[in-house]
Amino acid sequence: MKKAALKTALGALAFVASGAFADEDASLVINGEIEIVTETAAAAHLDGALKTVYSGWVFRSDETQAMQADDFDNPGMLAVESAMATWATAEGTNGKSCADCHGDASETMTEVRATYPKWNEKAGELRTLGQQINACRETEMGAEPYKTDSAELLAMEALISSVGRGTTINVAIDGPVADIWAQGKELYYTRTGQLDLSCASCHEQNYGNMIRADHLSQGQINGFPTYRLNNAALNGVQGRFKGCVRDTRAETYAPNSPEFIALELYVASRGNGLSVEGPSVRN
Amino acid sequence: MKRIIQIAVGLSLAATVGAAEVAPEAVEYSEYGEVAVSLSGTAGDPQNGIKVMTTRSKGNCIACHQVTDLQDYPFHGEVGPSLDGTGSRWEEAQLRGIVANAKHTFPDTVMPAFYKTTGFTRPGDAFTGKAGTEPLPPLLTAQEIEDVVAYLVTLKD
């Protein structure tokens, strides 16, 4: 009962806040020191599609926005803490921890999140951050890979994101990934399902508009993993894609399918110029 | 004897529905997207039209459209234009065409087709995320569309 009442209250708040329109000049500074770019000129490849790109943070209610400005109020930071312990714990047949190879994450991992998904030259494949974490576990540690979108994997992604907060998203779209990027772009604009909607129908043509009780954002992924108040957990990028595709009454793709990896690369590149924000807070 | 009557009644019911109802694939749209003939053959009920428009699992029209007359129902969207005065702007045949398949009237619109069963990309089984098999059931029945249209024509400036 309590939970339902709280949810309704939150829903009503969100509606009022966004109906009145978010404070245009609101800016996000985390812990009073990490400055986050939540609005900037769109990357050149978005010419003709978008002039300005916005973080999803801009479209959330004042209350939700405030939770992300202080690590003590950001429930996603609890997962970061637990991942810090995992980082230093030896696992697998090689008896190694992440720290054995990578030292202090807050020094060695700061530039990572901003460039993923990224081409791995040695393996000859494009990897999401989650896939790279699992590649380390399997090849370097001799440990079992984490399950896709499992709490452990999302917590580790949250740790690596958190130490990169404030760095500028700069995902490469040319060279060996050019074809995959083009496939992702095609998927972004393909209308699917019985409702016949594409990502662009909602997140390019209608960001800033209300769709029922939701204030539509640009569907950027610079804030992932996101802690959602809706399900009180960290959420991964491709899980979110799956939910959005399902909502068009379509057959979804599976997380880690070639299609969703391509789509993740493309959507990540639409955020080039924004800051790394994860773990962010969303509703 | 009783059984025979039941079967006979069942048959004749099926026959009247079959004769009057226009199947989704058989709807005739004019060049401008109008549908002149009633889809169900039965006059629409505007009260039920309101229910269809405001119910999430039915038309869910207010998810995208603001309607002042329906302000008692929460959460009106802004993706489509306000439907205030829509009955003054459009004829009944136009409204029927827009609700059945708005793409005949507005070619690239994001408004879903509510009376269409085939020709989708990656059609799903409702909101399960699993594959669906065409023909899918239309989002609204012929009668529900007539009910919505009967309500829309009452929205005068």
XYZ file of C-alpha atoms in Angstrom:
440
model
C 0.000 0.000 0.000
C 2.728 2.362 1.037
C 4.690 1.609 -2.104
C 1.693 2.102 -4.368
C 0.839 5.391 -2.688
C 4.422 6.560 -3.038
C 4.472 5.590 -6.701
C 1.277 7.489 -7.380
C 2.641 10.507 -5.566
C 5.865 10.343 -7.552
C 3.937 9.946 -10.787
C 1.807 12.966 -10.004
C 4.883 14.981 -9.084
C 6.708 14.046 -12.244
C 3.714 15.056 -14.280
C 3.357 18.418 -12.613
C 7.067 19.120 -12.766
C 7.431 18.321 -16.446
C 4.070 19.823 -17.337
C 5.355 23.084 -15.918
C 8.561 22.408 -17.839
C 11.917 21.737 -16.388
C 14.121 24.658 -15.431
C 15.924 25.531 -18.661
C 19.001 26.768 -16.843
C 19.281 23.831 -14.455
C 22.793 22.463 -14.493
C 24.196 19.292 -13.030
C 27.245 19.416 -10.777
C 27.807 16.164 -8.899
C 29.070 16.376 -5.302
C 29.669 20.067 -5.856
C 32.677 19.295 -8.069
C 32.028 17.143 -11.160
C 30.550 19.350 -13.887
C 28.282 17.482 -16.261
C 27.467 18.664 -19.781
C 23.747 17.928 -20.143
C 23.181 19.964 -23.306
C 25.564 20.581 -26.197
C 25.829 20.964 -29.973
C 25.041 17.714 -31.800
C 27.885 15.749 -33.419
C 28.483 16.373 -37.137
C 26.959 13.013 -38.096
C 23.600 14.225 -36.705
C 23.460 17.057 -39.202
C 19.874 17.443 -40.402
C 18.525 15.291 -37.528
C 19.321 17.181 -34.319
C 20.958 20.526 -33.590
C 21.355 20.042 -29.852
C 21.720 16.900 -27.797
C 20.373 16.628 -24.256
C 21.031 14.173 -21.477
C 17.949 12.316 -20.218
C 18.603 14.101 -16.900
C 17.195 17.333 -18.375
C 13.735 15.769 -18.777
C 13.361 14.365 -15.285
C 11.529 15.992 -12.361
C 13.375 18.325 -9.975
C 13.350 15.616 -7.298
C 14.865 12.967 -9.566
C 17.433 15.446 -10.872
C 18.506 16.322 -7.336
C 19.121 12.672 -6.427
C 21.866 12.472 -9.020
C 23.687 15.565 -7.795
C 24.918 13.952 -4.598
C 26.386 10.467 -4.276
C 24.729 10.018 -0.882
C 21.319 10.446 -2.511
C 22.092 8.362 -5.604
C 21.001 4.758 -4.949
C 23.167 3.616 -7.882
C 26.264 4.432 -5.847
C 25.558 1.501 -3.503
C 26.253 -0.825 -6.417
C 29.459 1.103 -7.154
C 30.591 0.467 -3.596
C 29.965 -3.257 -3.856
C 31.778 -3.358 -7.209
C 34.797 -1.688 -5.584
C 35.083 -4.706 -3.314
C 34.704 -7.057 -6.298
C 37.386 -5.090 -8.156
C 39.936 -6.056 -5.531
C 38.815 -9.674 -5.101
C 40.718 -12.466 -6.860
C 38.474 -14.832 -8.835
C 38.828 -17.638 -11.365
C 41.491 -20.210 -12.143
C 44.261 -17.608 -12.543
C 43.705 -16.245 -9.042
C 43.667 -12.644 -10.224
C 41.492 -9.635 -9.422
C 40.714 -6.674 -11.694
C 43.076 -4.624 -9.518
C 45.984 -6.979 -10.197
C 46.009 -5.902 -13.838
C 44.406 -2.454 -13.688
C 45.444 -1.003 -10.309
C 43.232 1.726 -8.878
C 40.092 2.077 -11.014
C 39.785 5.758 -10.161
C 43.138 6.296 -11.904
C 43.203 3.762 -14.724
C 39.546 3.597 -15.803
C 38.598 7.263 -16.165
C 38.714 7.370 -19.984
C 37.022 4.015 -20.579
C 33.286 4.578 -20.404
C 33.415 7.575 -22.754
C 34.702 5.520 -25.689
C 32.519 2.391 -25.503
C 31.291 0.471 -27.475
C 34.790 0.210 -28.918
C 36.618 -1.838 -31.534
C 39.008 -4.406 -30.079
C 41.865 -4.709 -32.513
C 43.257 -7.983 -31.188
C 39.904 -9.779 -31.136
C 38.755 -8.106 -34.328
C 35.356 -7.278 -32.854
C 33.282 -4.435 -31.480
C 32.741 -4.725 -27.730
C 30.305 -3.097 -25.363
C 31.669 -2.270 -21.923
C 29.858 -5.304 -20.514
C 31.428 -7.575 -23.116
C 34.891 -6.179 -22.347
C 34.418 -6.840 -18.630
C 33.411 -10.409 -19.418
C 36.323 -10.853 -21.835
C 38.690 -9.925 -18.981
C 36.975 -12.371 -16.667
C 37.132 -15.253 -19.109
C 40.535 -14.724 -20.733
C 42.620 -13.001 -18.065
C 41.077 -14.338 -14.857
C 39.754 -17.728 -15.916
C 36.442 -16.787 -14.289
C 32.860 -17.311 -15.430
C 31.429 -14.418 -17.427
C 28.682 -12.467 -15.692
C 25.184 -12.993 -17.076
C 23.935 -10.278 -19.431
C 22.424 -7.404 -17.446
C 23.010 -9.247 -14.143
C 23.321 -7.125 -11.016
C 27.060 -7.964 -10.763
C 27.805 -6.911 -14.320
C 25.782 -3.694 -14.071
C 27.511 -2.863 -10.775
C 30.933 -3.239 -12.412
C 29.779 -1.087 -15.348
C 28.537 1.456 -12.802
C 31.944 1.545 -11.105
C 33.764 2.101 -14.395
C 31.226 4.776 -15.393
C 31.373 6.528 -12.038
C 35.134 7.123 -12.201
C 34.647 8.577 -15.692
C 31.871 10.994 -14.807
C 32.402 14.347 -16.444
C 34.538 12.997 -19.295
C 33.186 13.654 -22.781
C 31.469 10.850 -24.694
C 33.605 10.277 -27.765
C 32.642 7.046 -29.487
C 34.427 6.262 -32.765
C 32.121 5.595 -35.709
C 34.568 5.160 -38.595
C 37.232 2.661 -39.658
C 36.464 -0.937 -38.712
C 33.108 -0.071 -37.106
C 31.706 1.995 -39.979
C 29.464 -0.793 -41.296
C 28.179 -1.762 -37.865
C 27.427 1.896 -37.140
C 25.465 2.157 -40.410
C 23.469 -0.936 -39.445
C 22.711 0.617 -36.049
C 21.561 3.806 -37.718
C 19.241 1.866 -39.988
C 17.740 0.066 -36.986
C 17.240 3.393 -35.194
C 15.055 4.674 -38.012
C 13.191 1.426 -38.781
C 9.574 1.503 -37.636
C 8.607 -1.749 -35.960
C 5.673 -3.580 -34.462
C 1.941 -3.129 -34.699
C 2.317 0.458 -33.465
C 4.811 1.043 -36.289
C 7.173 3.310 -34.365
C 10.944 3.738 -34.592
C 13.330 5.052 -31.951
C 13.251 8.318 -33.902
C 9.426 8.534 -33.749
C 9.653 9.056 -30.012
C 13.197 10.230 -29.236
C 14.000 12.430 -32.254
C 10.621 13.738 -33.427
C 8.985 13.998 -30.015
C 11.553 14.577 -27.290
C 10.285 17.215 -24.885
C 6.675 16.089 -25.431
C 4.600 14.141 -22.956
C 3.522 10.653 -24.001
C 0.898 9.768 -21.439
C 2.650 10.396 -18.071
C 6.191 10.185 -19.506
C 8.250 13.187 -20.526
C 10.077 11.962 -23.637
C 13.849 12.431 -23.685
C 16.231 11.903 -26.592
C 16.862 8.361 -25.369
C 20.563 9.061 -24.819
C 22.715 6.443 -23.105
C 25.430 8.653 -21.569
C 23.818 8.050 -18.152
C 23.949 4.248 -18.207
C 23.781 2.163 -16.234
C 20.781 4.018 -14.852
C 19.225 3.498 -11.458
C 15.480 3.538 -12.166
C 13.057 4.467 -9.426
C 10.479 2.368 -11.322
C 12.194 -0.952 -10.635
C 14.598 0.182 -7.900
C 17.627 -1.343 -9.627
C 20.422 -0.573 -12.050
C 19.365 -0.976 -15.682
C 21.526 -1.771 -18.696
C 21.419 -0.130 -22.111
C 20.148 -3.058 -24.111
C 17.554 -4.014 -21.524
C 16.175 -0.515 -21.980
C 16.195 -0.910 -25.758
C 14.289 -4.156 -25.353
C 11.596 -2.461 -23.293
C 11.193 0.333 -25.818
C 10.944 -2.060 -28.786
C 8.462 -4.232 -26.887
C 6.339 -1.122 -26.344
C 5.880 -0.817 -30.111
C 4.190 -4.258 -30.010
C 7.139 -5.710 -31.906
C 9.305 -8.794 -31.631
C 12.366 -7.498 -29.788
C 16.007 -8.369 -30.353
C 17.936 -10.113 -27.588
C 20.531 -8.261 -25.500
C 23.997 -8.893 -26.995
C 22.542 -9.780 -30.397
C 24.508 -8.257 -33.309
C 21.530 -5.952 -33.919
C 21.437 -4.511 -30.403
C 25.239 -4.153 -30.296
C 25.060 -2.159 -33.531
C 22.164 -0.096 -32.167
C 24.101 0.570 -28.955
C 27.084 1.857 -30.929
C 24.849 4.142 -32.958
C 22.854 5.476 -29.995
C 26.089 5.992 -28.007
C 27.460 8.073 -30.890
C 24.366 10.292 -30.840
C 25.573 11.346 -27.379
C 29.074 12.371 -28.481
C 29.796 15.662 -26.698
C 27.660 14.935 -23.616
C 29.298 13.835 -20.360
C 29.543 10.380 -18.888
C 26.943 10.393 -16.088
C 26.475 6.800 -14.931
C 25.174 5.601 -12.670
C 22.442 8.146 -13.294
C 18.991 8.326 -11.676
C 15.872 8.074 -13.838
C 12.240 7.206 -13.251
C -35.057 -29.121 -30.821
C -33.690 -26.584 -28.383
C -30.230 -27.295 -29.712
C -31.316 -26.796 -33.277
C -32.776 -23.409 -32.445
C -29.534 -22.418 -30.711
C -27.505 -23.391 -33.708
C -29.870 -21.583 -36.028
C -29.697 -18.426 -33.920
C -25.917 -18.689 -33.808
C -25.754 -19.012 -37.553
C -28.018 -16.092 -38.311
C -26.036 -13.902 -35.887
C -22.812 -14.828 -37.619
C -24.458 -14.062 -40.930
C -25.568 -10.548 -39.972
C -22.157 -9.713 -38.488
C -20.466 -11.110 -41.560
C -22.629 -9.115 -43.926
C -22.354 -5.756 -42.210
C -18.816 -5.737 -40.813
C -15.988 -4.634 -43.061
C -12.836 -6.692 -42.450
C -9.589 -4.718 -41.927
C -8.148 -5.795 -45.292
C -11.387 -4.870 -47.078
C -11.683 -1.246 -45.916
C -11.887 1.178 -48.841
C -10.035 4.450 -48.366
C -10.577 7.392 -50.703
C -7.635 9.236 -52.208
C -7.633 11.512 -49.145
C -8.005 8.700 -46.628
C -11.752 8.886 -45.978
C -13.800 5.786 -45.203
C -17.417 6.420 -46.176
C -19.050 3.200 -44.958
C -19.574 2.240 -41.327
C -17.120 -0.526 -40.374
C -19.617 -2.364 -38.180
C -22.957 -1.479 -39.712
C -24.152 -0.461 -36.237
C -24.316 3.148 -35.051
C -21.474 4.114 -32.718
C -21.932 4.703 -28.981
C -20.064 7.885 -27.981
C -19.991 6.892 -24.284
C -18.103 3.721 -25.120
C -15.959 5.818 -27.468
C -14.748 7.765 -24.436
C -13.921 4.514 -22.690
C -11.929 3.254 -25.679
C -10.018 6.536 -25.979
C -9.031 6.694 -22.325
C -8.294 3.017 -21.653
C -4.653 2.075 -21.910
C -5.271 -1.406 -23.314
C -7.727 -0.060 -25.928
C -7.206 3.108 -28.003
C -5.052 4.906 -25.423
C -5.620 7.987 -27.590
C -5.005 10.447 -24.752
C -1.463 9.065 -24.420
C -0.739 11.246 -27.449
C -3.674 13.714 -27.633
C -4.999 16.368 -25.284
C -8.818 16.555 -25.064
C -10.322 19.226 -22.777
C -13.635 17.367 -22.577
C -11.790 14.364 -21.103
C -9.810 16.248 -18.483
C -11.191 14.046 -15.701
C -9.009 11.258 -17.088
C -5.332 11.797 -16.151
C -2.220 12.139 -18.320
C -2.883 13.614 -21.743
C 0.033 13.523 -24.156
C 1.461 16.055 -26.599
C 2.672 13.839 -29.432
C -0.412 14.541 -31.555
C -2.510 17.715 -31.864
C -5.291 18.540 -29.389
C -8.561 16.927 -30.454
C -10.626 19.879 -29.231
C -12.919 20.950 -32.081
C -11.974 17.955 -34.195
C -15.663 17.372 -35.078
C -15.771 20.830 -36.642
C -12.593 20.349 -38.662
C -13.335 16.885 -40.079
C -16.288 15.008 -41.582
C -17.319 11.652 -40.113
C -15.823 9.733 -43.082
C -12.499 11.492 -42.583
C -12.436 10.724 -38.868
C -13.239 7.063 -39.549
C -10.319 6.914 -41.979
C -7.937 8.644 -39.536
C -8.762 6.280 -36.693
C -8.744 3.140 -38.881
C -5.417 3.967 -40.559
C -4.178 7.537 -40.281
C -1.406 6.942 -42.820
C -3.902 7.298 -45.658
C -4.550 10.862 -44.441
C -1.113 11.800 -43.014
C 1.456 9.662 -44.878
C 4.375 9.631 -42.403
C 2.424 10.072 -39.200
C 3.492 8.359 -35.970
C -0.181 7.698 -35.180
C -0.708 3.913 -35.164
C -3.277 2.268 -37.455
C -6.046 0.900 -35.264
C -7.729 -1.269 -37.914
C -4.863 -2.984 -39.668
C -3.689 -6.575 -39.320
C -0.863 -7.234 -41.791
C 2.219 -5.629 -43.324
C 4.163 -4.828 -40.133
C 7.929 -5.000 -39.581
C 8.792 -7.518 -36.823
C 5.165 -7.851 -35.664
C 4.947 -8.852 -31.998
C 2.452 -10.736 -29.885
C 0.921 -7.695 -28.129
C 3.365 -6.329 -25.492
C 5.220 -9.602 -24.828
C 8.236 -8.806 -27.023
C 7.727 -12.226 -28.644
C 7.014 -12.744 -32.331
C 3.399 -12.443 -33.430
C 1.780 -14.075 -36.430
C -0.011 -11.994 -39.023
C -2.837 -11.332 -39.385
C -2.656 -9.796 -35.904
C -5.932 -8.905 -34.216
C -6.583 -5.217 -35.012
C -5.905 -2.811 -32.101
C -9.608 -1.911 -32.045
C -12.692 -3.766 -33.290
C -14.930 -2.344 -36.009
C -17.510 -1.377 -33.401
C -14.942 0.273 -31.129
C -13.821 2.431 -34.033
C -17.413 3.416 -34.768
C -17.824 4.281 -31.059
C -14.698 6.492 -31.110
C -15.841 8.213 -34.307
C -19.292 8.795 -32.782
C -17.576 10.590 -29.896
C -15.098 12.574 -32.048
C -17.910 14.123 -34.141
C -19.333 15.619 -30.924
C -16.108 17.616 -30.291
C -17.254 20.907 -31.831
C -15.551 24.290 -31.500
